[in-house]
Amino acid sequence: MTTPTLRRTSALAIFSALLLSASSLRAQGTALVPSSDLAYASIDRLAELGVLDSVVLGQRPYSRREIARIARIARERLLSRALRFEDITSYADGLVQQLDRFSDDAEDNASEPVLSLIDGLSVAFTSTNANRRGFPAPYSSLTEATIDPLAERRLGRPADRGQTTALEVSHRLAPWPWLAFQARERIEYRSPYDTTLKRSRAEVLLASARARYRNVALTVGRQQFTWAQSAGDGLFLASDAPALDQVSLAGDAPFILPGFLRALGPTQATLIVADLGPSAVRSHSKLLAYKVSIAPANAVELGGTFMNHYGGSGGRSSSFSDHLIDFLPFIDVFRTHNYVDTTRDFDVDSDKLLGVDGRVRLDRLAGATITGELLIDDFDVHRLPKLLTGYGSQTVAILLPRLGSPAVSAKLSAKHMGIFTYTHNALTSGITTRGRLLGDELGPDAKSYSALLRLAPSAAVRFELEGRTSIYSDANYGAYYSDSAQTIYHVYKVSKQADELRDLLFGTLVLQPDVGIAITVRAGAERIRNADFQGGRRRDYVADIALRIGQ
């Protein structure tokens, strides 16, 4: 006798198959898989369990072709029985099956075009009473970003206080194996607390074209990039960063360098030039960012990132050579910059960020993995020693992939954000696009500590419980050079009130009853002490439920 649950699951499967039908049975893998796709959760778990090889985790999104390659590598590793714990093999097999929907995308010789008018669809409902707050700069000012520690960050504009029902639809066209076009839109119907807001709105979340020649891919348009070692991290481009209007060049899959550089192992590199959109100050400023990651061993990954925020309406003009030097930190870091002497040419007015990230997996400690990232903002050679102090931002996490069995895992993490991170005295919009921070939304001069427990008895069911405590400062700072050469930079605290303390508890349930179908339920509550640094207390909440079909 067929049970109601099986009937519902079968109905969902049939509905999704009809919805996602394409003009060809053979897929083409140049298109990118959005960073919000649940396939990445399966990839992260496979990495934590030591199943993957020759995969760079710190640069995403992946193409459909790359995820197909990752699934093939994982399957081969499982069949070789090279894993330390036998119970991982059967558990990981279910995770690989979640990636099998990309298996056809490994075919480079597919000749028929793909037209998927509805490549993915999601319906979501959100309810929250949390207020978004400004992201402060250290000189008694605000950037153009707003943050909400309780909200789940998403593409496009944040959810308003009140209730929101949203429909997202994505599309894909791949006329040839080397070329793909993608788009994704959202339509919302809202019941906001603020009755002056419109009850409906629509926006384009992603719209890009991607061309690939062998292992090099060029992407043009609005696309999301994330440079994080694990979910919830990423100081430069967070794991849930907003999409950029950009042109980028990247490897489609990790490559091996020639000669003696082969010892660096699988290498991935990405170069991005983006327009950050309209802003009150330096509108349509530009962003140049590049990252190189290497994996010299299966258990080790290291990355280096440079980001340069410059230009925009009203900014000073500079020569091509000045810009070129400004884009090369290994040269610019040793220069003495001129911003005040009118008898000489001024340097490029820019905000430069430099940092490193990495991951180490310790097989002897049941696969425990340590990840971390360091960032310093508006740097020069004299400030680099302060990377580990209040000038810099740091994150560290410990992943425990199996607590007795692979079905139970945990993550412990800590973050400290520097007083200058993402801010600048001239480019006051901050490292933002359309009012959204590109990096971590914790906030400047703040600290947080969190613990996450994950229960996943199978690849189809995952429950996560996370607790977090954060400490926010409202200190104001001043700064000056103490020498005529402008090399010794001093920062001092002007004023400070008592810290604001926030304690959060989140619960997330993900059900994937069939390939390409997922139901996500998320609920969280926050207790705030010394709210807004005014001495009061407040309690906020958020609840989300979403049905996803396809990507």
mmCIF file of C-alpha atoms in Angstrom, residues 83-420:
data_model
loop_
_atom_site.group_PDB
_atom_site.id
_atom_site.type_symbol
_atom_site.label_atom_id
_atom_site.label_comp_id
_atom_site.label_asym_id
_atom_site.label_seq_id
_atom_site.Cartn_x
_atom_site.Cartn_y
_atom_site.Cartn_z
ATOM 1 C CA LEU A 83 39.175 6.348 4.015
ATOM 2 C CA ARG A 84 40.229 5.834 7.602
ATOM 3 C CA PHE A 85 36.807 5.068 9.060
ATOM 4 C CA GLU A 86 34.605 2.425 7.420
ATOM 5 C CA ASP A 87 31.339 4.053 8.489
ATOM 6 C CA ILE A 88 32.199 7.125 6.410
ATOM 7 C CA THR A 89 31.909 5.179 3.144
ATOM 8 C CA SER A 90 28.213 4.363 3.369
ATOM 9 C CA TYR A 91 27.355 7.758 4.838
ATOM 10 C CA ALA A 92 29.292 9.692 2.178
ATOM 11 C CA ASP A 93 27.720 7.659 -0.611
ATOM 12 C CA GLY A 94 24.411 9.390 0.102
ATOM 13 C CA LEU A 95 26.095 12.790 -0.135
ATOM 14 C CA VAL A 96 27.594 11.913 -3.518
ATOM 15 C CA GLN A 97 24.158 10.887 -4.751
ATOM 16 C CA GLN A 98 23.015 14.446 -4.007
ATOM 17 C CA LEU A 99 25.609 15.592 -6.572
ATOM 18 C CA ASP A 100 24.733 13.017 -9.227
ATOM 19 C CA ARG A 101 22.221 15.416 -10.818
ATOM 20 C CA PHE A 102 25.286 17.172 -12.302
ATOM 21 C CA SER A 103 26.864 13.977 -13.676
ATOM 22 C CA ASP A 104 25.887 14.669 -17.303
ATOM 23 C CA ASP A 105 27.639 18.038 -17.123
ATOM 24 C CA ALA A 106 31.027 16.320 -17.199
ATOM 25 C CA GLU A 107 30.476 15.733 -20.925
ATOM 26 C CA ASP A 108 32.453 18.302 -22.906
ATOM 27 C CA ASN A 109 31.304 16.934 -26.250
ATOM 28 C CA ALA A 110 27.597 17.656 -25.800
ATOM 29 C CA SER A 111 26.441 19.276 -29.029
ATOM 30 C CA GLU A 112 22.767 19.988 -28.499
ATOM 31 C CA PRO A 113 21.800 23.290 -26.843
ATOM 32 C CA VAL A 114 20.123 23.475 -23.438
ATOM 33 C CA LEU A 115 17.216 25.822 -22.817
ATOM 34 C CA SER A 116 15.778 25.608 -19.310
ATOM 35 C CA LEU A 117 13.099 28.260 -18.988
ATOM 36 C CA ILE A 118 12.685 27.399 -15.315
ATOM 37 C CA ASP A 119 16.016 26.001 -14.166
ATOM 38 C CA GLY A 120 15.149 26.450 -10.520
ATOM 39 C CA LEU A 121 12.309 27.728 -8.399
ATOM 40 C CA SER A 122 11.814 28.553 -4.749
ATOM 41 C CA VAL A 123 8.944 29.832 -2.641
ATOM 42 C CA ALA A 124 9.838 31.289 0.747
ATOM 43 C CA PHE A 125 8.087 32.937 3.671
ATOM 44 C CA THR A 126 9.909 35.096 6.219
ATOM 45 C CA SER A 127 8.696 36.741 9.405
ATOM 46 C CA THR A 128 10.880 38.934 11.616
ATOM 47 C CA ASN A 129 10.696 41.830 14.042
ATOM 48 C CA ALA A 130 14.436 42.603 13.976
ATOM 49 C CA ASN A 131 15.665 46.111 13.130
ATOM 50 C CA ARG A 132 18.498 46.532 10.669
ATOM 51 C CA ARG A 133 21.235 48.855 11.908
ATOM 52 C CA GLY A 134 23.862 51.006 10.255
ATOM 53 C CA PHE A 135 27.416 49.743 9.851
ATOM 54 C CA PRO A 136 29.584 52.348 11.644
ATOM 55 C CA ALA A 137 32.965 53.699 10.611
ATOM 56 C CA PRO A 138 35.545 54.521 13.310
ATOM 57 C CA TYR A 139 35.419 58.295 12.787
ATOM 58 C CA SER A 140 31.889 58.904 14.149
ATOM 59 C CA SER A 141 30.236 58.163 10.801
ATOM 60 C CA LEU A 142 28.329 55.424 9.013
ATOM 61 C CA THR A 143 29.020 53.492 5.852
ATOM 62 C CA GLU A 144 26.149 52.834 3.444
ATOM 63 C CA ALA A 145 25.714 49.255 4.675
ATOM 64 C CA THR A 146 23.098 48.001 7.086
ATOM 65 C CA ILE A 147 23.375 44.767 9.057
ATOM 66 C CA ASP A 148 21.127 42.444 11.002
ATOM 67 C CA PRO A 149 22.914 39.669 12.949
ATOM 68 C CA LEU A 150 19.703 37.660 13.176
ATOM 69 C CA ALA A 151 18.755 37.656 9.481
ATOM 70 C CA GLU A 152 19.827 35.048 6.965
ATOM 71 C CA ARG A 153 21.662 37.084 4.352
ATOM 72 C CA ARG A 154 20.324 36.565 0.874
ATOM 73 C CA LEU A 155 20.860 37.929 -2.618
ATOM 74 C CA GLY A 156 19.214 41.266 -3.338
ATOM 75 C CA ARG A 157 17.567 43.539 -0.817
ATOM 76 C CA PRO A 158 17.143 42.379 2.804
ATOM 77 C CA ALA A 159 13.780 41.288 4.153
ATOM 78 C CA ASP A 160 11.889 44.058 5.950
ATOM 79 C CA ARG A 161 10.438 43.901 9.453
ATOM 80 C CA GLY A 162 7.151 42.090 9.120
ATOM 81 C CA GLN A 163 6.205 39.247 6.799
ATOM 82 C CA THR A 164 7.470 38.568 3.292
ATOM 83 C CA THR A 165 6.459 35.939 0.766
ATOM 84 C CA ALA A 166 8.932 35.580 -2.095
ATOM 85 C CA LEU A 167 9.068 33.677 -5.367
ATOM 86 C CA GLU A 168 12.453 33.194 -7.038
ATOM 87 C CA VAL A 169 12.866 31.797 -10.547
ATOM 88 C CA SER A 170 16.102 31.039 -12.395
ATOM 89 C CA HIS A 171 16.760 30.380 -16.089
ATOM 90 C CA ARG A 172 19.619 28.851 -18.069
ATOM 91 C CA LEU A 173 20.571 28.818 -21.731
ATOM 92 C CA ALA A 174 23.624 26.905 -22.987
ATOM 93 C CA PRO A 175 23.745 27.134 -26.803
ATOM 94 C CA TRP A 176 27.194 25.498 -26.918
ATOM 95 C CA PRO A 177 29.296 23.510 -24.408
ATOM 96 C CA TRP A 178 31.570 26.527 -23.877
ATOM 97 C CA LEU A 179 28.911 29.250 -23.416
ATOM 98 C CA ALA A 180 26.092 29.712 -20.905
ATOM 99 C CA PHE A 181 23.642 32.458 -19.964
ATOM 100 C CA GLN A 182 21.922 32.602 -16.575
ATOM 101 C CA ALA A 183 19.353 34.785 -14.849
ATOM 102 C CA ARG A 184 17.475 34.756 -11.567
ATOM 103 C CA GLU A 185 14.658 37.049 -10.394
ATOM 104 C CA ARG A 186 12.655 37.514 -7.217
ATOM 105 C CA ILE A 187 9.114 38.781 -6.770
ATOM 106 C CA GLU A 188 7.953 39.659 -3.253
ATOM 107 C CA TYR A 189 4.661 40.368 -1.551
ATOM 108 C CA ARG A 190 5.178 42.047 1.828
ATOM 109 C CA SER A 191 3.260 42.985 4.964
ATOM 110 C CA PRO A 192 5.838 45.330 6.530
ATOM 111 C CA TYR A 193 5.581 47.028 9.902
ATOM 112 C CA ASP A 194 6.457 50.244 8.086
ATOM 113 C CA THR A 195 3.216 51.008 6.234
ATOM 114 C CA THR A 196 4.963 53.552 3.982
ATOM 115 C CA LEU A 197 6.756 50.744 2.141
ATOM 116 C CA LYS A 198 5.318 49.215 -0.999
ATOM 117 C CA ARG A 199 3.616 45.873 -0.557
ATOM 118 C CA SER A 200 5.272 44.317 -3.593
ATOM 119 C CA ARG A 201 8.590 44.577 -5.391
ATOM 120 C CA ALA A 202 10.656 42.713 -7.948
ATOM 121 C CA GLU A 203 14.391 42.596 -8.661
ATOM 122 C CA VAL A 204 16.989 40.854 -10.774
ATOM 123 C CA LEU A 205 19.280 38.851 -8.498
ATOM 124 C CA LEU A 206 21.638 37.350 -11.093
ATOM 125 C CA ALA A 207 22.111 37.909 -14.815
ATOM 126 C CA SER A 208 25.368 36.836 -16.448
ATOM 127 C CA ALA A 209 27.056 35.212 -19.418
ATOM 128 C CA ARG A 210 29.989 32.802 -19.028
ATOM 129 C CA ALA A 211 32.335 31.634 -21.768
ATOM 130 C CA ARG A 212 34.927 28.899 -21.254
ATOM 131 C CA TYR A 213 38.025 28.037 -23.262
ATOM 132 C CA ARG A 214 39.505 24.787 -21.970
ATOM 133 C CA ASN A 215 40.020 25.536 -18.258
ATOM 134 C CA VAL A 216 39.727 29.349 -18.356
ATOM 135 C CA ALA A 217 36.335 31.026 -17.937
ATOM 136 C CA LEU A 218 35.237 34.633 -18.520
ATOM 137 C CA THR A 219 32.095 35.788 -16.683
ATOM 138 C CA VAL A 220 30.299 39.081 -17.418
ATOM 139 C CA GLY A 221 27.246 40.443 -15.614
ATOM 140 C CA ARG A 222 25.685 40.253 -12.169
ATOM 141 C CA GLN A 223 27.079 37.201 -10.415
ATOM 142 C CA GLN A 224 27.775 36.089 -6.849
ATOM 143 C CA PHE A 225 31.307 35.144 -5.759
ATOM 144 C CA THR A 226 32.199 33.736 -2.345
ATOM 145 C CA TRP A 227 35.699 33.297 -0.936
ATOM 146 C CA ALA A 228 35.232 31.461 2.358
ATOM 147 C CA GLN A 229 36.656 28.296 3.881
ATOM 148 C CA SER A 230 33.341 27.359 5.516
ATOM 149 C CA ALA A 231 29.732 28.515 5.692
ATOM 150 C CA GLY A 232 29.296 31.699 7.713
ATOM 151 C CA ASP A 233 32.884 32.845 7.122
ATOM 152 C CA GLY A 234 34.704 34.942 4.515
ATOM 153 C CA LEU A 235 36.231 38.314 5.356
ATOM 154 C CA PHE A 236 36.644 39.512 1.746
ATOM 155 C CA LEU A 237 33.693 37.918 -0.064
ATOM 156 C CA ALA A 238 31.567 36.181 2.541
ATOM 157 C CA SER A 239 29.945 32.790 1.980
ATOM 158 C CA ASP A 240 26.664 34.707 1.563
ATOM 159 C CA ALA A 241 28.073 37.814 -0.159
ATOM 160 C CA PRO A 242 25.866 39.961 -2.430
ATOM 161 C CA ALA A 243 26.162 39.627 -6.205
ATOM 162 C CA LEU A 244 28.551 41.943 -8.078
ATOM 163 C CA ASP A 245 28.122 43.706 -11.426
ATOM 164 C CA GLN A 246 31.459 42.506 -12.734
ATOM 165 C CA VAL A 247 33.821 41.062 -15.286
ATOM 166 C CA SER A 248 35.930 38.170 -14.043
ATOM 167 C CA LEU A 249 38.477 35.649 -15.214
ATOM 168 C CA ALA A 250 38.988 32.368 -13.372
ATOM 169 C CA GLY A 251 39.937 28.751 -13.726
ATOM 170 C CA ASP A 252 36.962 26.488 -14.268
ATOM 171 C CA ALA A 253 38.724 23.813 -12.195
ATOM 172 C CA PRO A 254 41.991 23.786 -10.226
ATOM 173 C CA PHE A 255 45.064 23.564 -12.453
ATOM 174 C CA ILE A 256 48.637 22.345 -11.983
ATOM 175 C CA LEU A 257 51.442 24.852 -12.513
ATOM 176 C CA PRO A 258 54.432 23.829 -14.651
ATOM 177 C CA GLY A 259 57.977 22.989 -13.565
ATOM 178 C CA PHE A 260 59.005 23.260 -9.924
ATOM 179 C CA LEU A 261 55.743 25.106 -9.167
ATOM 180 C CA ARG A 262 53.985 21.757 -9.542
ATOM 181 C CA ALA A 263 54.803 21.215 -5.855
ATOM 182 C CA LEU A 264 52.193 23.854 -4.973
ATOM 183 C CA GLY A 265 49.552 21.316 -5.934
ATOM 184 C CA PRO A 266 46.106 22.094 -7.415
ATOM 185 C CA THR A 267 45.864 25.868 -7.850
ATOM 186 C CA GLN A 268 42.889 28.139 -8.407
ATOM 187 C CA ALA A 269 42.925 31.846 -9.291
ATOM 188 C CA THR A 270 40.182 34.433 -9.785
ATOM 189 C CA LEU A 271 40.391 38.063 -10.937
ATOM 190 C CA ILE A 272 37.339 40.337 -10.579
ATOM 191 C CA VAL A 273 36.702 43.935 -11.672
ATOM 192 C CA ALA A 274 33.337 45.241 -10.477
ATOM 193 C CA ASP A 275 31.210 48.372 -10.493
ATOM 194 C CA LEU A 276 29.802 48.813 -6.980
ATOM 195 C CA GLY A 277 26.769 50.740 -8.157
ATOM 196 C CA PRO A 278 25.188 54.023 -7.038
ATOM 197 C CA SER A 279 26.139 55.502 -3.665
ATOM 198 C CA ALA A 280 25.918 58.847 -1.877
ATOM 199 C CA VAL A 281 29.705 59.311 -2.019
ATOM 200 C CA ARG A 282 31.924 58.222 -4.934
ATOM 201 C CA SER A 283 28.983 56.751 -6.806
ATOM 202 C CA HIS A 284 29.852 53.828 -9.084
ATOM 203 C CA SER A 285 33.212 53.301 -7.431
ATOM 204 C CA LYS A 286 35.170 50.293 -8.654
ATOM 205 C CA LEU A 287 36.507 47.148 -7.043
ATOM 206 C CA LEU A 288 39.459 45.088 -8.214
ATOM 207 C CA ALA A 289 40.002 41.823 -6.355
ATOM 208 C CA TYR A 290 42.052 38.739 -6.961
ATOM 209 C CA LYS A 291 42.718 35.557 -5.062
ATOM 210 C CA VAL A 292 45.107 32.643 -5.536
ATOM 211 C CA SER A 293 44.600 29.368 -3.644
ATOM 212 C CA ILE A 294 46.870 26.344 -3.533
ATOM 213 C CA ALA A 295 46.462 22.834 -2.122
ATOM 214 C CA PRO A 296 50.007 21.473 -1.612
ATOM 215 C CA ALA A 297 48.541 18.435 0.155
ATOM 216 C CA ASN A 298 45.128 16.805 0.254
ATOM 217 C CA ALA A 299 44.659 18.025 3.841
ATOM 218 C CA VAL A 300 45.969 21.581 3.331
ATOM 219 C CA GLU A 301 44.687 24.629 1.461
ATOM 220 C CA LEU A 302 46.202 28.120 1.530
ATOM 221 C CA GLY A 303 44.951 31.302 -0.108
ATOM 222 C CA GLY A 304 46.047 34.900 -0.572
ATOM 223 C CA THR A 305 43.637 37.747 -1.409
ATOM 224 C CA PHE A 306 44.018 41.376 -2.485
ATOM 225 C CA MET A 307 41.136 43.826 -2.828
ATOM 226 C CA ASN A 308 41.229 47.442 -4.005
ATOM 227 C CA HIS A 309 38.286 49.866 -3.707
ATOM 228 C CA TYR A 310 38.884 52.977 -5.808
ATOM 229 C CA GLY A 311 37.463 55.600 -8.152
ATOM 230 C CA GLY A 312 33.884 56.742 -8.397
ATOM 231 C CA SER A 313 32.211 60.063 -9.112
ATOM 232 C CA GLY A 314 34.178 62.982 -7.664
ATOM 233 C CA GLY A 315 37.355 60.993 -7.040
ATOM 234 C CA ARG A 316 40.776 62.295 -8.031
ATOM 235 C CA SER A 317 42.092 61.207 -11.400
ATOM 236 C CA SER A 318 45.306 59.194 -11.595
ATOM 237 C CA SER A 319 47.526 57.913 -14.362
ATOM 238 C CA PHE A 320 47.453 54.346 -15.646
ATOM 239 C CA SER A 321 50.887 53.655 -14.129
ATOM 240 C CA ASP A 322 49.732 54.905 -10.707
ATOM 241 C CA HIS A 323 46.714 52.634 -10.856
ATOM 242 C CA LEU A 324 48.838 49.690 -11.946
ATOM 243 C CA ILE A 325 51.195 50.113 -8.982
ATOM 244 C CA ASP A 326 48.195 50.584 -6.686
ATOM 245 C CA PHE A 327 46.903 47.176 -7.846
ATOM 246 C CA LEU A 328 50.193 45.405 -6.965
ATOM 247 C CA PRO A 329 50.457 45.168 -3.175
ATOM 248 C CA PHE A 330 53.916 43.602 -3.208
ATOM 249 C CA ILE A 331 55.157 46.919 -4.681
ATOM 250 C CA ASP A 332 52.721 49.446 -3.241
ATOM 251 C CA VAL A 333 53.084 48.219 0.339
ATOM 252 C CA PHE A 334 56.655 49.572 0.497
ATOM 253 C CA ARG A 335 55.875 53.037 -0.913
ATOM 254 C CA THR A 336 55.427 56.240 1.046
ATOM 255 C CA HIS A 337 52.091 57.658 -0.092
ATOM 256 C CA ASN A 338 51.358 61.292 -0.768
ATOM 257 C CA TYR A 339 47.883 62.622 -0.003
ATOM 258 C CA VAL A 340 48.719 66.107 1.336
ATOM 259 C CA ASP A 341 51.708 67.612 -0.549
ATOM 260 C CA THR A 342 50.179 69.714 -3.348
ATOM 261 C CA THR A 343 53.601 70.260 -4.993
ATOM 262 C CA ARG A 344 53.636 66.591 -6.056
ATOM 263 C CA ASP A 345 51.106 64.306 -7.696
ATOM 264 C CA PHE A 346 48.727 62.711 -5.257
ATOM 265 C CA ASP A 347 48.609 58.949 -4.985
ATOM 266 C CA VAL A 348 45.538 56.994 -6.040
ATOM 267 C CA ASP A 349 42.743 57.499 -3.539
ATOM 268 C CA SER A 350 41.894 53.894 -2.710
ATOM 269 C CA ASP A 351 41.130 51.498 0.111
ATOM 270 C CA LYS A 352 43.303 48.386 -0.104
ATOM 271 C CA LEU A 353 42.686 45.129 1.755
ATOM 272 C CA LEU A 354 45.172 42.272 1.997
ATOM 273 C CA GLY A 355 44.821 38.899 3.664
ATOM 274 C CA VAL A 356 45.382 35.163 3.801
ATOM 275 C CA ASP A 357 43.191 32.176 4.602
ATOM 276 C CA GLY A 358 43.711 28.463 5.022
ATOM 277 C CA ARG A 359 42.523 25.081 6.141
ATOM 278 C CA VAL A 360 44.324 22.106 7.687
ATOM 279 C CA ARG A 361 42.744 18.703 8.209
ATOM 280 C CA LEU A 362 44.248 16.522 10.955
ATOM 281 C CA ASP A 363 43.581 12.882 10.116
ATOM 282 C CA ARG A 364 45.195 11.691 13.351
ATOM 283 C CA LEU A 365 42.592 13.653 15.314
ATOM 284 C CA ALA A 366 39.580 12.000 13.654
ATOM 285 C CA GLY A 367 39.733 14.465 10.786
ATOM 286 C CA ALA A 368 39.410 17.607 12.911
ATOM 287 C CA THR A 369 39.863 20.611 10.606
ATOM 288 C CA ILE A 370 41.125 24.071 11.496
ATOM 289 C CA THR A 371 40.226 26.996 9.229
ATOM 290 C CA GLY A 372 41.173 30.643 9.562
ATOM 291 C CA GLU A 373 41.493 33.969 7.797
ATOM 292 C CA LEU A 374 43.364 37.236 8.388
ATOM 293 C CA LEU A 375 42.588 40.630 6.831
ATOM 294 C CA ILE A 376 44.137 44.078 7.168
ATOM 295 C CA ASP A 377 42.462 47.174 5.707
ATOM 296 C CA ASP A 378 44.115 50.376 4.393
ATOM 297 C CA PHE A 379 47.553 48.899 4.954
ATOM 298 C CA ASP A 380 51.177 49.751 4.293
ATOM 299 C CA VAL A 381 54.391 48.026 5.332
ATOM 300 C CA HIS A 382 54.459 49.855 8.670
ATOM 301 C CA ARG A 383 51.039 48.547 9.655
ATOM 302 C CA LEU A 384 51.475 44.903 8.632
ATOM 303 C CA PRO A 385 52.830 43.892 12.089
ATOM 304 C CA LYS A 386 49.464 44.997 13.493
ATOM 305 C CA LEU A 387 47.572 42.443 11.404
ATOM 306 C CA LEU A 388 46.925 40.388 14.544
ATOM 307 C CA THR A 389 45.878 43.378 16.671
ATOM 308 C CA GLY A 390 42.907 45.735 16.600
ATOM 309 C CA TYR A 391 43.873 46.947 13.114
ATOM 310 C CA GLY A 392 43.273 43.542 11.558
ATOM 311 C CA SER A 393 40.323 41.154 11.414
ATOM 312 C CA GLN A 394 40.663 37.474 12.191
ATOM 313 C CA THR A 395 38.502 34.363 12.090
ATOM 314 C CA VAL A 396 39.232 30.851 13.297
ATOM 315 C CA ALA A 397 37.058 27.732 13.307
ATOM 316 C CA ILE A 398 37.460 24.125 14.394
ATOM 317 C CA LEU A 399 35.375 21.577 12.497
ATOM 318 C CA LEU A 400 34.777 18.219 14.184
ATOM 319 C CA PRO A 401 33.438 16.054 11.316
ATOM 320 C CA ARG A 402 32.406 13.010 13.359
ATOM 321 C CA LEU A 403 31.419 12.793 17.000
ATOM 322 C CA GLY A 404 31.185 9.046 17.394
ATOM 323 C CA SER A 405 29.689 8.701 13.897
ATOM 324 C CA PRO A 406 29.563 10.808 10.718
ATOM 325 C CA ALA A 407 25.909 11.591 11.460
ATOM 326 C CA VAL A 408 26.956 13.941 14.267
ATOM 327 C CA SER A 409 29.401 16.811 13.764
ATOM 328 C CA ALA A 410 30.214 20.176 15.314
ATOM 329 C CA LYS A 411 31.851 23.509 14.600
ATOM 330 C CA LEU A 412 33.395 25.997 17.034
ATOM 331 C CA SER A 413 34.327 29.443 15.756
ATOM 332 C CA ALA A 414 35.531 32.864 16.880
ATOM 333 C CA LYS A 415 35.767 36.195 15.033
ATOM 334 C CA HIS A 416 37.305 39.570 15.712
ATOM 335 C CA MET A 417 36.682 42.496 13.389
ATOM 336 C CA GLY A 418 39.176 45.355 13.288
ATOM 337 C CA ILE A 419 38.240 48.978 13.911
ATOM 338 C CA PHE A 420 38.928 49.994 10.277
#
